[in-house]
Amino acid sequence: MIIAIDGPAASGKGTLARRLAAALGYAHLDTGKLYRAVGWAVARAGGDPGDPQTAEAAARSLDLGLLGDPALSSDEAGMAASKVAALPGVRAALLDFQRAFAAQPPDGARGAVLDGRDIGTVVCPGADLKVFVTASLEVRAQRRLLELRQNGQDVKEEVVKRDMRERDDRDRTRSVAPLVPADDAVVLDTSLLTPDQALAAVMGLLAKRG
Ligand code: C5P
């Protein structure tokens, strides 16, 4: 069983994917972390995340041990991630790992929940359930602001909003694997939903499908 959760930044897809995986006993992969780790590795070394050769080399030699690094949650890492993520060579280098995780989830889990931007369209086009999570820019910016401040980061609302708009635009308009709902995705707007309600909505979809 493979569940694909896609959507823009701070739409609630990460929380939903994590809670869904916990409720079902499935493995969860936050694919944004892969792109963040690549972008961050390049930026930290003083490189340009938009440079194809540097970014592709970082993607091919990605140390999965980096995925737990708290620095990956910063806005800088998110911005660097969206730059490396627009490069076809970087996406290709990360594809096998994601597909292998979905096909053979770790620890013998019976299913996998993957969240990102292109899970339903590119990584797992045959997923059993695809959910495209959205929320208004205002709501998403407030969520992100809260999350960053809870992590002890001192950030300004205008900066968070501006960065989010820039990152969304880049993700939506890139030529490779742009952020679009798959034709067979169910769209879930979480602007007015609590995390519990979002989870219940998807559990309801699963129950209906049997
Ligand atoms: O989901 P998160 O905000 O952590 O993702 C960071 C960036 O990684 C996104 O803005 C996007 O550019 C990229 N990404 C992607 N494809 C995915 C997951 C993330 O392009 N499947």
Short mmCIF file of N, CA and C and ligand atoms in Angstrom, two decimals, residues 6-10 13 30-33 35-36 72 77-78 81-83 85-86 91 98 115-119 123 144 167-168 170-171 174 177, ligand 1:
data_model
loop_
_atom_site.label_atom_id
_atom_site.label_comp_id
_atom_site.label_asym_id
_atom_site.label_seq_id
_atom_site.Cartn_x
_atom_site.Cartn_y
_atom_site.Cartn_z
N ASP A 6 1.00 15.15 -1.58
CA ASP A 6 1.74 16.27 -2.17
C ASP A 6 1.09 17.59 -1.80
N GLY A 7 1.86 18.66 -1.97
CA GLY A 7 1.29 19.98 -1.72
C GLY A 7 2.38 21.01 -1.50
N PRO A 8 2.00 22.29 -1.46
CA PRO A 8 2.98 23.36 -1.28
C PRO A 8 3.50 23.43 0.16
N ALA A 9 4.45 24.33 0.38
CA ALA A 9 5.08 24.50 1.69
C ALA A 9 4.05 24.82 2.77
N ALA A 10 4.20 24.17 3.93
CA ALA A 10 3.35 24.42 5.10
C ALA A 10 1.86 24.24 4.85
N LYS A 13 0.84 19.01 4.81
CA LYS A 13 1.07 17.67 4.26
C LYS A 13 2.01 16.83 5.10
N ASP A 30 9.61 11.77 4.38
CA ASP A 30 9.47 13.19 4.07
C ASP A 30 10.50 13.49 2.99
N THR A 31 10.05 13.50 1.72
CA THR A 31 11.03 13.62 0.63
C THR A 31 11.62 15.03 0.54
N GLY A 32 10.93 16.02 1.14
CA GLY A 32 11.48 17.38 1.17
C GLY A 32 12.84 17.39 1.86
N LYS A 33 13.00 16.49 2.83
CA LYS A 33 14.26 16.44 3.59
C LYS A 33 15.43 16.05 2.69
N TYR A 35 15.79 16.85 -0.49
CA TYR A 35 16.18 18.05 -1.24
C TYR A 35 16.81 19.09 -0.31
N ARG A 36 16.28 19.18 0.91
CA ARG A 36 16.86 20.11 1.89
C ARG A 36 18.30 19.70 2.21
N LEU A 72 18.18 21.52 8.83
CA LEU A 72 17.40 21.33 7.61
C LEU A 72 16.04 21.99 7.67
N ALA A 77 17.54 26.57 4.35
CA ALA A 77 17.66 25.22 3.78
C ALA A 77 16.50 24.96 2.81
N GLY A 78 15.31 25.47 3.13
CA GLY A 78 14.15 25.30 2.24
C GLY A 78 14.37 26.01 0.92
N ALA A 81 16.89 24.15 -1.02
CA ALA A 81 16.26 22.91 -1.51
C ALA A 81 15.49 23.18 -2.79
N SER A 82 14.74 24.28 -2.83
CA SER A 82 13.92 24.53 -4.02
C SER A 82 14.80 24.88 -5.23
N LYS A 83 16.00 25.35 -4.99
CA LYS A 83 16.92 25.62 -6.11
C LYS A 83 17.50 24.31 -6.67
N ALA A 85 16.19 21.48 -6.35
CA ALA A 85 15.07 20.64 -6.78
C ALA A 85 14.61 20.96 -8.19
N ALA A 86 15.01 22.12 -8.72
CA ALA A 86 14.62 22.48 -10.08
C ALA A 86 15.56 21.86 -11.11
N ARG A 91 17.04 15.60 -9.32
CA ARG A 91 15.80 14.83 -9.14
C ARG A 91 16.04 13.36 -9.53
N GLN A 98 13.75 7.00 -3.34
CA GLN A 98 12.34 7.21 -2.98
C GLN A 98 11.48 6.04 -3.44
N ASP A 115 5.61 11.99 1.40
CA ASP A 115 5.10 13.32 1.14
C ASP A 115 6.13 14.18 0.44
N GLY A 116 5.63 15.05 -0.46
CA GLY A 116 6.54 15.91 -1.22
C GLY A 116 5.78 16.78 -2.20
N ARG A 117 6.33 16.88 -3.42
CA ARG A 117 5.71 17.72 -4.45
C ARG A 117 5.29 16.90 -5.66
N ASP A 118 6.00 15.80 -5.89
CA ASP A 118 5.80 15.04 -7.14
C ASP A 118 5.60 13.55 -6.86
N ILE A 119 5.13 13.21 -5.67
CA ILE A 119 5.01 11.78 -5.35
C ILE A 119 3.93 11.13 -6.22
N VAL A 123 7.12 10.11 -8.68
CA VAL A 123 7.79 9.07 -7.88
C VAL A 123 6.94 7.80 -7.81
N ARG A 144 3.96 28.33 9.23
CA ARG A 144 5.42 28.26 9.08
C ARG A 144 6.11 29.15 10.11
N ARG A 167 9.34 30.40 -3.20
CA ARG A 167 9.58 28.95 -3.28
C ARG A 167 8.42 28.25 -4.01
N ASP A 168 7.19 28.66 -3.69
CA ASP A 168 6.01 28.09 -4.37
C ASP A 168 6.09 28.33 -5.87
N ARG A 170 8.69 28.89 -7.73
CA ARG A 170 9.74 28.09 -8.36
C ARG A 170 9.28 26.64 -8.49
N ASP A 171 8.62 26.11 -7.44
CA ASP A 171 8.18 24.72 -7.47
C ASP A 171 7.08 24.49 -8.52
N ARG A 174 8.72 25.16 -12.47
CA ARG A 174 9.91 24.50 -13.00
C ARG A 174 9.49 23.51 -14.10
N ALA A 177 9.07 17.94 -13.11
CA ALA A 177 8.28 17.57 -11.94
C ALA A 177 7.70 18.77 -11.19
O1 C5P B 1 8.52 19.91 1.75
P1 C5P B 1 9.67 20.85 1.99
O2 C5P B 1 9.24 22.26 2.19
O3 C5P B 1 10.59 20.37 3.05
O4 C5P B 1 10.51 20.80 0.63
C1 C5P B 1 11.60 21.66 0.39
C2 C5P B 1 11.75 21.87 -1.11
O5 C5P B 1 12.15 20.64 -1.71
C3 C5P B 1 10.48 22.27 -1.85
O6 C5P B 1 10.28 23.67 -1.88
C4 C5P B 1 10.71 21.70 -3.24
O7 C5P B 1 11.44 22.60 -4.04
C5 C5P B 1 11.58 20.49 -3.01
N1 C5P B 1 10.86 19.23 -3.11
C6 C5P B 1 10.61 18.72 -4.37
N2 C5P B 1 10.03 17.50 -4.51
C7 C5P B 1 9.67 16.78 -3.45
C8 C5P B 1 9.87 17.29 -2.15
C9 C5P B 1 10.46 18.53 -2.00
O8 C5P B 1 10.91 19.36 -5.36
N3 C5P B 1 9.12 15.57 -3.63
#
